[in-house]
Coordinates of C-alpha atoms and ligand atoms in Angstrom, one line a residue:
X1 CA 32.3 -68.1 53.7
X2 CA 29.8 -71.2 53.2
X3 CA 27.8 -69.9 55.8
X4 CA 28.0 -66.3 54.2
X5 CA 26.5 -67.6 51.1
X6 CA 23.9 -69.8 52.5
X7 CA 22.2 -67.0 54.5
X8 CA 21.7 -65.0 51.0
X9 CA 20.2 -67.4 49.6
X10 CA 17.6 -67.7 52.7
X11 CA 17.3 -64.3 52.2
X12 CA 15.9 -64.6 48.9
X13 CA 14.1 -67.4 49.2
X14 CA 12.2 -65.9 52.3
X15 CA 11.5 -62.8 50.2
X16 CA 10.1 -64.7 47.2
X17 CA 8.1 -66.7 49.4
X18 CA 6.1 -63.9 50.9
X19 CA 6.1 -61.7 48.1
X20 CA 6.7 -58.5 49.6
X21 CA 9.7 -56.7 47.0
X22 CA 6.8 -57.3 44.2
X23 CA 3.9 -55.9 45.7
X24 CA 2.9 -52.8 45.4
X25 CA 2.1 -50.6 49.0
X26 CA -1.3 -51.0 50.5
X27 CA -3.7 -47.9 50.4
X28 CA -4.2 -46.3 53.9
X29 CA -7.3 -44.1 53.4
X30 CA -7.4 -40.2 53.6
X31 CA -9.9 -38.0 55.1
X32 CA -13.6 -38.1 52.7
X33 CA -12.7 -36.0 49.8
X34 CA -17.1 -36.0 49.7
X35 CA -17.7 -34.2 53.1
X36 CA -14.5 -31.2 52.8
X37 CA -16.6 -28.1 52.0
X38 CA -15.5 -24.7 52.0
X39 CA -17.8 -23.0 54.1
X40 CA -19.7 -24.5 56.6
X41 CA -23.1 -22.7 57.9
X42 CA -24.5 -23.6 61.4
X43 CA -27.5 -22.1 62.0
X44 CA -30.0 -22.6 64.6
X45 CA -33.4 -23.2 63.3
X46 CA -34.7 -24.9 59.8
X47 CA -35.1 -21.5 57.9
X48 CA -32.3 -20.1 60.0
X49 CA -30.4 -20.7 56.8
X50 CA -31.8 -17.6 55.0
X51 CA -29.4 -15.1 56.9
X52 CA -27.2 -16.3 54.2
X53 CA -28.4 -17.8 51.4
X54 CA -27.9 -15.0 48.9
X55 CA -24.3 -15.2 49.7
X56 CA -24.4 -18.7 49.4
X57 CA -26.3 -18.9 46.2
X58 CA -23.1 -16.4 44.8
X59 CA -20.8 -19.1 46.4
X60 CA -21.8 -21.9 45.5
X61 CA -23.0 -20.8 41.8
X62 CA -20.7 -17.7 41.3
X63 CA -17.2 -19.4 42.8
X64 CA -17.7 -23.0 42.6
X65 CA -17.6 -23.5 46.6
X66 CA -18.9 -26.6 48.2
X67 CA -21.4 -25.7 51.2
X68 CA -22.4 -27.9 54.0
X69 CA -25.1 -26.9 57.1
X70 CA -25.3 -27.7 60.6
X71 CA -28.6 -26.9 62.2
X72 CA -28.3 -26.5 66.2
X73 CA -32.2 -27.3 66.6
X74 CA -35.1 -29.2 64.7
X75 CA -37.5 -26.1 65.2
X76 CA -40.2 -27.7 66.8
X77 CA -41.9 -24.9 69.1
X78 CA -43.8 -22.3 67.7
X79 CA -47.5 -22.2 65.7
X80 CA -47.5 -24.8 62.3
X81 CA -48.9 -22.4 59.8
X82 CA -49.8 -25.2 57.2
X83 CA -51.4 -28.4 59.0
X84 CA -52.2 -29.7 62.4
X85 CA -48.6 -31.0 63.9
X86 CA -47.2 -29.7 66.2
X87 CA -44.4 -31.0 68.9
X88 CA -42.4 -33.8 67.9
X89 CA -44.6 -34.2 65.2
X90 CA -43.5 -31.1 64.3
X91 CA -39.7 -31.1 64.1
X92 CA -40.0 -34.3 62.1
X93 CA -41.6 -32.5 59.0
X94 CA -39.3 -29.3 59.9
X95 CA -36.2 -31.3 59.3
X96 CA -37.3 -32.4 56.4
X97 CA -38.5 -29.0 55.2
X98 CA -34.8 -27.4 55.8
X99 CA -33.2 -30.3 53.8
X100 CA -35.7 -29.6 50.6
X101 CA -34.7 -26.0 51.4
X102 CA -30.7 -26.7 51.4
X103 CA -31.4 -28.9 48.3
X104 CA -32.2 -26.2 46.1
X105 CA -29.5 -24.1 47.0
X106 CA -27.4 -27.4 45.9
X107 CA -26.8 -28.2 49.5
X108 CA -27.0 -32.1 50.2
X109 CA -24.5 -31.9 53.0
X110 CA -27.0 -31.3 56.3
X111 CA -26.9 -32.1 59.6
X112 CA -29.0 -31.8 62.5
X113 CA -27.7 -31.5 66.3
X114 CA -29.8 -32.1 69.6
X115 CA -30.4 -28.6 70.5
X116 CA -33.9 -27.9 71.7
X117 CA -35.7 -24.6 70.3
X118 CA -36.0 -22.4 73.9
X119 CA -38.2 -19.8 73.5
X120 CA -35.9 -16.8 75.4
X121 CA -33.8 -14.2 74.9
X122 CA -31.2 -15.7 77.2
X123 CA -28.3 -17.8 75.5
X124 CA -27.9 -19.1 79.2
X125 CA -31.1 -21.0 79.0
X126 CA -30.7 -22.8 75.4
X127 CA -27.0 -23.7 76.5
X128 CA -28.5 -25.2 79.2
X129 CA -31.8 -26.8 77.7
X130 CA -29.8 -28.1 74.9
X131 CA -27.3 -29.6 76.6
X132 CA -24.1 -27.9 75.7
X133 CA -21.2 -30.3 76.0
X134 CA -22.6 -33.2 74.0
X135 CA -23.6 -31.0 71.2
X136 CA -20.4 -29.1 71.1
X137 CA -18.6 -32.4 70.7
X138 CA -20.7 -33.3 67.8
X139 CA -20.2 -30.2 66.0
X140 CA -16.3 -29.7 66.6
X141 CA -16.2 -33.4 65.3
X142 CA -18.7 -32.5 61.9
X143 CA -15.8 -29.3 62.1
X144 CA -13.3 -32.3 61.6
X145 CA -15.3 -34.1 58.9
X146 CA -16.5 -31.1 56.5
X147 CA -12.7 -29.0 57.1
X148 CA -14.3 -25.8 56.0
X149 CA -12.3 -22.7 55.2
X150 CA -14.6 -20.7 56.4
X151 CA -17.8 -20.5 59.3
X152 CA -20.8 -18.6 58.6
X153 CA -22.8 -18.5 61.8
X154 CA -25.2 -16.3 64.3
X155 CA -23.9 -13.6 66.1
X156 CA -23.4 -14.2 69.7
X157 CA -24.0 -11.0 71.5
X158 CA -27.2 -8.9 72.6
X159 CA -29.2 -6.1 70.5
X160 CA -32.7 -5.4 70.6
X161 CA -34.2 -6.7 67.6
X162 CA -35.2 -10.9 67.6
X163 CA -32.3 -11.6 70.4
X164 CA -32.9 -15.1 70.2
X165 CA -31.4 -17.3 72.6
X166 CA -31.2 -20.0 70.4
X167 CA -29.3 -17.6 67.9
X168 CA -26.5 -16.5 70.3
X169 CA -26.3 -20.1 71.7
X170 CA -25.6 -21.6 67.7
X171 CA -22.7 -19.1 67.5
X172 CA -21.3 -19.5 70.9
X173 CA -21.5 -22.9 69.8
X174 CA -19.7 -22.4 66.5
X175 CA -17.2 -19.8 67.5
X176 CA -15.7 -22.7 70.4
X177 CA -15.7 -25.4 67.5
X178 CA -13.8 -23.4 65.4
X179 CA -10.8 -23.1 68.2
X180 CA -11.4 -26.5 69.8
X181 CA -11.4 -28.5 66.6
X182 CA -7.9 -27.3 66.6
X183 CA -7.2 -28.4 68.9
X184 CA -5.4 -32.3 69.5
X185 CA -6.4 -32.7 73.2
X186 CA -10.4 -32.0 72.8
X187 CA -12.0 -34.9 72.4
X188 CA -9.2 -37.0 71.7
X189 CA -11.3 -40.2 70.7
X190 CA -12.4 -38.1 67.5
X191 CA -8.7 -38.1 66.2
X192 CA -7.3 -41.7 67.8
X193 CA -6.5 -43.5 64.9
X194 CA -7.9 -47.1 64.7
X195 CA -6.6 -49.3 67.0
X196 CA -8.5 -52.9 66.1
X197 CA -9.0 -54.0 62.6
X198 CA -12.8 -53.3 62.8
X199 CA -12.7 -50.2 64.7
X200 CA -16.4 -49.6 66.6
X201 CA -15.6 -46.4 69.0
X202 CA -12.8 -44.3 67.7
X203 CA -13.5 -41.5 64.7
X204 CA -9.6 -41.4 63.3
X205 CA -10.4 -37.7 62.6
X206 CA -7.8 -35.2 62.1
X207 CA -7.6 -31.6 63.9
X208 CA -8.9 -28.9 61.6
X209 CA -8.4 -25.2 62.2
X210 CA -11.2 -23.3 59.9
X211 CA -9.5 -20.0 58.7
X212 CA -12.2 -17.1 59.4
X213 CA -15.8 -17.1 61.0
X214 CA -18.1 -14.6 60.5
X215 CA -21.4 -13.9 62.0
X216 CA -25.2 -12.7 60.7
X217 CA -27.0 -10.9 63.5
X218 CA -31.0 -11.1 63.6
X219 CA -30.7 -7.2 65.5
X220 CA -33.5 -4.7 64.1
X221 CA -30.6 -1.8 63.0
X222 CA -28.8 -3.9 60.4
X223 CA -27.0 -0.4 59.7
X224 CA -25.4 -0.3 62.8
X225 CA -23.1 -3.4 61.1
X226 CA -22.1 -1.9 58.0
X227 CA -17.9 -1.7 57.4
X228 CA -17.8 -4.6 60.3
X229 CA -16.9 -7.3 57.1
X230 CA -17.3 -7.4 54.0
X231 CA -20.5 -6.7 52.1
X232 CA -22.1 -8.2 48.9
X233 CA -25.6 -7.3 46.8
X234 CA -28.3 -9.4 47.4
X235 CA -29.7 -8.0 44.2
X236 CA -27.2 -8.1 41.5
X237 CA -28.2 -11.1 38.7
X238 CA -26.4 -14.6 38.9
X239 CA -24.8 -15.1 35.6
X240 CA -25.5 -18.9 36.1
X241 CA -28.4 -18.3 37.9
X242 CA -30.1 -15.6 35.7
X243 CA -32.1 -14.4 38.8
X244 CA -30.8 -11.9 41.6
X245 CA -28.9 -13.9 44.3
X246 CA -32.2 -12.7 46.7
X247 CA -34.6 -14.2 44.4
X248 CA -32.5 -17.4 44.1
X249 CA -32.5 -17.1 48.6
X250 CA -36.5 -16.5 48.3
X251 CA -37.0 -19.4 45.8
X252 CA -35.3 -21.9 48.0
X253 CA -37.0 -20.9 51.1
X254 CA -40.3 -22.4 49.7
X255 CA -40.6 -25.4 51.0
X256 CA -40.7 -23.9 54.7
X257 CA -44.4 -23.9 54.5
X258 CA -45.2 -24.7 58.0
X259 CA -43.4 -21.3 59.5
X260 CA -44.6 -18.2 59.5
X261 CA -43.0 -15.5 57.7
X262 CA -41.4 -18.6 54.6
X263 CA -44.6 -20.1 54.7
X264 CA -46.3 -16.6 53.6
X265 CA -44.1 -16.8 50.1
X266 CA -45.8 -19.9 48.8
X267 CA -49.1 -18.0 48.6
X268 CA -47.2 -14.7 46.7
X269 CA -47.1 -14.1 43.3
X270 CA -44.0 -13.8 41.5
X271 CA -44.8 -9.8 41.5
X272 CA -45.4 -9.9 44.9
X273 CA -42.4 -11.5 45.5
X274 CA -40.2 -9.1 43.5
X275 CA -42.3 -6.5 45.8
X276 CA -41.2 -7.7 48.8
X277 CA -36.9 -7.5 47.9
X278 CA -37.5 -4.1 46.4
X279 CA -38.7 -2.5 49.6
X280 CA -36.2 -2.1 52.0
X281 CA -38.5 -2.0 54.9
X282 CA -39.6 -5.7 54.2
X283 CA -36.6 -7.2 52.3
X284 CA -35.3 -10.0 54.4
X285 CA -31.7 -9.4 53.5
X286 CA -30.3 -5.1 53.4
X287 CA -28.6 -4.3 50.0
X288 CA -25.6 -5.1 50.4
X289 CA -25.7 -7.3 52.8
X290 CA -22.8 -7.7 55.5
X291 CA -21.3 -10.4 57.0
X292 CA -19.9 -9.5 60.2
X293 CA -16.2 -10.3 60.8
X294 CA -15.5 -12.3 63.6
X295 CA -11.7 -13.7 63.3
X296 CA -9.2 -15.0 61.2
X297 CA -6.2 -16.9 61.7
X298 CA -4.9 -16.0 58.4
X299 CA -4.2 -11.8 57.0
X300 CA -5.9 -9.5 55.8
X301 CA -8.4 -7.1 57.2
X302 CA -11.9 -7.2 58.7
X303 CA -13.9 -6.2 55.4
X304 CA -11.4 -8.4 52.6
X305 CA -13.5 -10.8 51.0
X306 CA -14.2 -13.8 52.9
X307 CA -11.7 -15.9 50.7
X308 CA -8.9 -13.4 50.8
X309 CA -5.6 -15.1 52.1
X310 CA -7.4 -18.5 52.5
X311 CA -4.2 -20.2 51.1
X312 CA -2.4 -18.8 53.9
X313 CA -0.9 -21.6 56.5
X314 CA -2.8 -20.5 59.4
X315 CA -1.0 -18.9 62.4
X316 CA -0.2 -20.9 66.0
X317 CA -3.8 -20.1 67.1
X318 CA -3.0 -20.2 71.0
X319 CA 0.3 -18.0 70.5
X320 CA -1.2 -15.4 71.8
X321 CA -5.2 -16.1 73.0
X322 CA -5.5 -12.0 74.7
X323 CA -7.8 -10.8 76.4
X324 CA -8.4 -8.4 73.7
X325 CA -11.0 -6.3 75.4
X326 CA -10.0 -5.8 79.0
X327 CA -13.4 -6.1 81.5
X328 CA -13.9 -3.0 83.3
X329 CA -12.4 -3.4 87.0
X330 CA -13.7 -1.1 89.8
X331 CA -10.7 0.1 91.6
X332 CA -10.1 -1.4 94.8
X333 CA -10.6 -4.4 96.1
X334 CA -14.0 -3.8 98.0
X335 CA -17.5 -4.9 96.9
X336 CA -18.9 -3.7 93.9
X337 CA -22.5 -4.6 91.7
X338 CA -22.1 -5.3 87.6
X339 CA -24.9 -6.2 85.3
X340 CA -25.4 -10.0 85.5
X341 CA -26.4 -12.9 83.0
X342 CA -25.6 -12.8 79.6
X343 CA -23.6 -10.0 79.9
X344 CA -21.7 -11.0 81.7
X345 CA -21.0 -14.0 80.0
X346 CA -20.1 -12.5 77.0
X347 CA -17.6 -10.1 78.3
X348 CA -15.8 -12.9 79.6
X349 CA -16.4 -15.0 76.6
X350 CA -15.5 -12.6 73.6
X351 CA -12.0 -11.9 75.0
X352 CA -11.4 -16.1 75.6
X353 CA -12.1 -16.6 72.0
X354 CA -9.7 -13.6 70.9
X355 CA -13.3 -11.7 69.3
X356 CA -11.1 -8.3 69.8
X357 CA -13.4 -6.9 66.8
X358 CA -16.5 -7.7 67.6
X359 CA -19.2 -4.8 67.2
X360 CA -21.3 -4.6 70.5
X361 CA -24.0 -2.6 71.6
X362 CA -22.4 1.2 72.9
X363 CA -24.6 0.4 76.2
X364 CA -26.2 -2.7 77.6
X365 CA -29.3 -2.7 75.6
X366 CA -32.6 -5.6 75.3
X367 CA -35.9 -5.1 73.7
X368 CA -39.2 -7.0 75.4
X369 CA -42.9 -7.2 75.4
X370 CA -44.8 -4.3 76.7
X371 CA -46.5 -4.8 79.9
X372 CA -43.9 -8.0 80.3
X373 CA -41.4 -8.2 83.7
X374 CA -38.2 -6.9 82.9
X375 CA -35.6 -9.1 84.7
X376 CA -32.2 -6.8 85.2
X377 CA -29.7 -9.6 86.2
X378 CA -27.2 -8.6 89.1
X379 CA -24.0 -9.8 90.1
X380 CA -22.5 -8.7 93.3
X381 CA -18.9 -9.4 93.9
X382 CA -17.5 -9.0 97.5
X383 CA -15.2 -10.8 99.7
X384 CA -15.7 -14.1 100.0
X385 CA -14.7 -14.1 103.7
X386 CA -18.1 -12.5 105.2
X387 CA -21.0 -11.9 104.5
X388 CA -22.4 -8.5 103.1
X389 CA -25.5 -6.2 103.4
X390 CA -25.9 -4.4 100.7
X391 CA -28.7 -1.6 99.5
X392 CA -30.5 -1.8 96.2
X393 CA -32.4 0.8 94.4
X394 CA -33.5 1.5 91.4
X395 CA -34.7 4.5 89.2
X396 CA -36.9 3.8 86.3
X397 CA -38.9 5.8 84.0
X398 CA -42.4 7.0 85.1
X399 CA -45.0 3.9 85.0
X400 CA -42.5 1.6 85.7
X401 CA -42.4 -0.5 89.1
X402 CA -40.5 -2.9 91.0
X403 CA -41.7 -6.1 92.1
X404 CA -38.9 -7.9 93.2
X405 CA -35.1 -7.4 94.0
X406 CA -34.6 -3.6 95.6
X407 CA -34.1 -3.0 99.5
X408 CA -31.7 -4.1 101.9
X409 CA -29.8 -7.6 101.2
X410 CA -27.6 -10.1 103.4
X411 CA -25.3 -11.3 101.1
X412 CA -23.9 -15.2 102.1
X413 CA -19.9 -15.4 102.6
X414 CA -19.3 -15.7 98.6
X415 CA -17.4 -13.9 95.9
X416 CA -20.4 -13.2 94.0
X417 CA -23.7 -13.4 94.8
X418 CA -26.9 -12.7 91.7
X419 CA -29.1 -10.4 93.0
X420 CA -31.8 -10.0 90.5
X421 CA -34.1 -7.5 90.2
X422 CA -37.3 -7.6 88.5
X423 CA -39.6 -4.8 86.5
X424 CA -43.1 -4.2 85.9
X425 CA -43.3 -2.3 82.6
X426 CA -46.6 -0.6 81.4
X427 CA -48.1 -2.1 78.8
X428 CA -48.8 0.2 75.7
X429 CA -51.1 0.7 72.6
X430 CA -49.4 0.1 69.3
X431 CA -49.9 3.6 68.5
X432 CA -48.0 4.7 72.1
X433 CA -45.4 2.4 70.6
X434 CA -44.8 4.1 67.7
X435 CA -44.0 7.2 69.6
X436 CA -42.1 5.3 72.6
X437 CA -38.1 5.6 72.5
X438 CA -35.7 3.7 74.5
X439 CA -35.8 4.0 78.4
X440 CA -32.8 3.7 81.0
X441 CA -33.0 1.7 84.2
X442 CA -30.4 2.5 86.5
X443 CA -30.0 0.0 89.7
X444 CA -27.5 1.5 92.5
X445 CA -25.8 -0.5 95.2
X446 CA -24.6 0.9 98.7
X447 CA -23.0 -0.3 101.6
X448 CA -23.1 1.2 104.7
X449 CA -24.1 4.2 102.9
X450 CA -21.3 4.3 100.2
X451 CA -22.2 3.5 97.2
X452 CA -20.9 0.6 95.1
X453 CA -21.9 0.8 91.7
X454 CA -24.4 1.4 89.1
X455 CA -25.9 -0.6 86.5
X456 CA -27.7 0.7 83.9
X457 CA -29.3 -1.2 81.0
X458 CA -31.3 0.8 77.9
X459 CA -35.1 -0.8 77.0
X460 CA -37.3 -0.8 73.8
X461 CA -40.3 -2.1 75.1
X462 CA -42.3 -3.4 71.5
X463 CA -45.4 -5.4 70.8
X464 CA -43.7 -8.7 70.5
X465 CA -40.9 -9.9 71.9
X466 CA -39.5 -13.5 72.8
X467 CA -39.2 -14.0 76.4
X468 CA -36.5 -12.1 78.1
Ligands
LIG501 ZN1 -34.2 -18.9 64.2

């Protein structure tokens, strides 16, 4: 009994002593409350953030939503229409031109990645010249640290129109943060908690899975997008505004004075400027404007508004991942040719990321410079075991020649061998141009006189045109 009571009052006294019973629980810190947007917009080139500012501007001014921007690149290749830098110089002032430009859309959230602006059509080649892995990780974990509802992004796919590679690279980019941010074993060291009491190396993120994406393609036929997701006017006023959402876009893109086609507004007149949005031909944005639906982990359809079912608890993303759209497989098991590059990374790369909606070009289709080599990328698949010899040919249209890539092949012992074949196209007046329509190259493969495919691959050839 004695010894009963003498532990209780140890007890007490031990309590008292340190405390703890009156003290009230020690704050552990939540995720930044500043930096949790509701639609984040990544973008690969300072200006780049025009394919949806008039939807932003009815966002952030019409709904109240917070907006942050990831740019993939600093822009620094390409002419400086406004003073003498160029280079590094260059993507210094650009930088800082994009963040006057987010500023007055009411954007202070922007950040910059490493990506380096690659003057091609190919998203292969910025992947590569950006270095894809280290700036993947840096924008699933700036996924983790804005949590948006929602990505607005480029499309990444091929159509003749700008095809930048840069483009397509930002929304492969985008489209693999929005799964992997998800997702607890991708970089893990963004979501260990601390483990010191000044913690130096790990983030103490959490996973975030963003609800929808959606995509803004810089094709020439916009049309060919409408009912693909929803669609807004460019044009109707802002009630807080008081301006058309496209003149609020317009009035932001100012500050952009050393590129181009942004830097041309500053010189405009306000009527001018109201000229250019009425005509459709030169508009930047079609009325309405579409935002191409990419995927959702939440209901609803394709063409609901982008915050439709928002609220919902998103479904077990890797439940079912699909291959949604199946990849055309020759019968058989013997050799056989398909078109090559970054076609055929995308068909293996839209079914990965369950993109079963996506709208894609009815045929493989590119647009490039007259006169410039047209490069048709080849892929050859055939046992592994031996090697092959295989026959290429190709039919073109009248004027157009091979240089490269046709004839008889030894193919190495490999599954697949790139076999490609390169074009000479004539180079035309701008007034032939006007006239020209698509052309059709067709590239045949044959072994020991049996044929074993055919490629073909539809070309606009234009006066400008990034590098294929
Ligand atoms: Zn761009």
């Amino acid at each position: 009994m004695g010894f009963r009571k003498l532990s209780w009052s140890f007890l007490c006294a031990s309590l008292f002593a340190t405390g703890v019973a009156a003290q009230e629980p020690q704050v552990v810190h939540g995720g930044d409350e500043r930096y949790k947007v509701d639609i984040l917009e990544v973008v690969a080139h300072p200006d780049d953030e025009a394919f949806f500012t008039p939807y932003l501007a009815r966002a952030i001014y019409g709904l109240h939503k917070r907006v942050a921007v990831v740019f993939s690149t600093q822009g620094g290749s390409g002419a400086n229409h406004y003073a003498r830098e160029r280079g590094p110089a260059l993507t210094n002032v650009r930088e800082i031109e994009a963040r006057e430009a987010c500023a007055r859309l009411g954007i202070s959230l922007v950040w910059f990645l490493d990506g380096k602006d690659t003057a091609s059509q190919d998203v292969l080649d910025s992947l590569s010249n950006w270095g894809h892995g280290a700036n993947l990780e840096r924008l699933v974990g700036l996924v983790r640290l804005t949590r948006p509802e929602i990505i607005l992004t480029h499309f990444p796919g091929i159509f003749v129109g700008e095809d930048h590679g840069d483009h397509q690279a930002t929304g492969v980019l985008a489209t693999e943060a929005f799964d992997l941010a998800a997702d607890p074993t991708v970089f893990p060291a963004q979501l260990s908690g601390t483990t010191k009491h000044r913690e130096l190396y790990l983030s103490n993120l959490e996973p975030w899975q963003t609800k929808k994406i959606y995509y803004g393609s810089d094709a020439n036929d916009g049309k060919q997008f409408d009912g693909t997701g929803p669609a807004y006017s460019v044009n109707e006023i802002s009630p807080a505004l008081k301006k058309s959402y496209a003149r609020f876009a317009i009035d932001a893109a100012l500050p952009h004075l050393t590129q181009g086609e942004t830097g041309r507004l500053s010189k405009m007149s306000d009527a001018e400027i109201e000229k250019l949005l009425s005509d459709p031909d030169s508009a930047w944005w079609s009325e309405p404007s579409t935002l191409i639906f990419g995927k959702s982990v939440v209901g609803g359809k394709a063409t609901d508004d982008l915050f439709a079912h928002i609220d919902e608890k998103p479904e077990k993303r890797r439940e079912n991942p699909g291959r949604c759209r199946e990849r055309p497989v020759a019968e058989g098991k013997g050799p056989r040719l398909e078109l090559g590059g970054p076609w055929r990374f995308y068909e293996e790369f839209y079914p990965v990321h369950g993109l079963c909606a996506l709208p894609i070009a009815k045929a493989p289709e590119i647009g490039i410079k007259t006169g410039a080599d047209l490069v048709v990328p080849l892929v050859l698949l055939h046992e592994p075991s031996k090697p092959l010899v295989v026959k290429v040919t190709a039919a073109l249209p009248e004027g157009w020649k091979v240089t490269a890539g046709v004839g008889k092949w030894q193919l190495p012992a490999e599954g697949s061998t790139s076999l490609p074949v390169h074009i000479e196209t004539p180079t035309l007046s701008t007034e032939e141009l006007k006239k020209e329509t698509a052309r059709e190259v067709r590239i045949s493969a044959e072994v020991e006189g049996k044929p074993i495919g055919e490629v073909s691959l539809k070309v606009v050839l234009r006066t400008v045109a990034l590098p294929q």
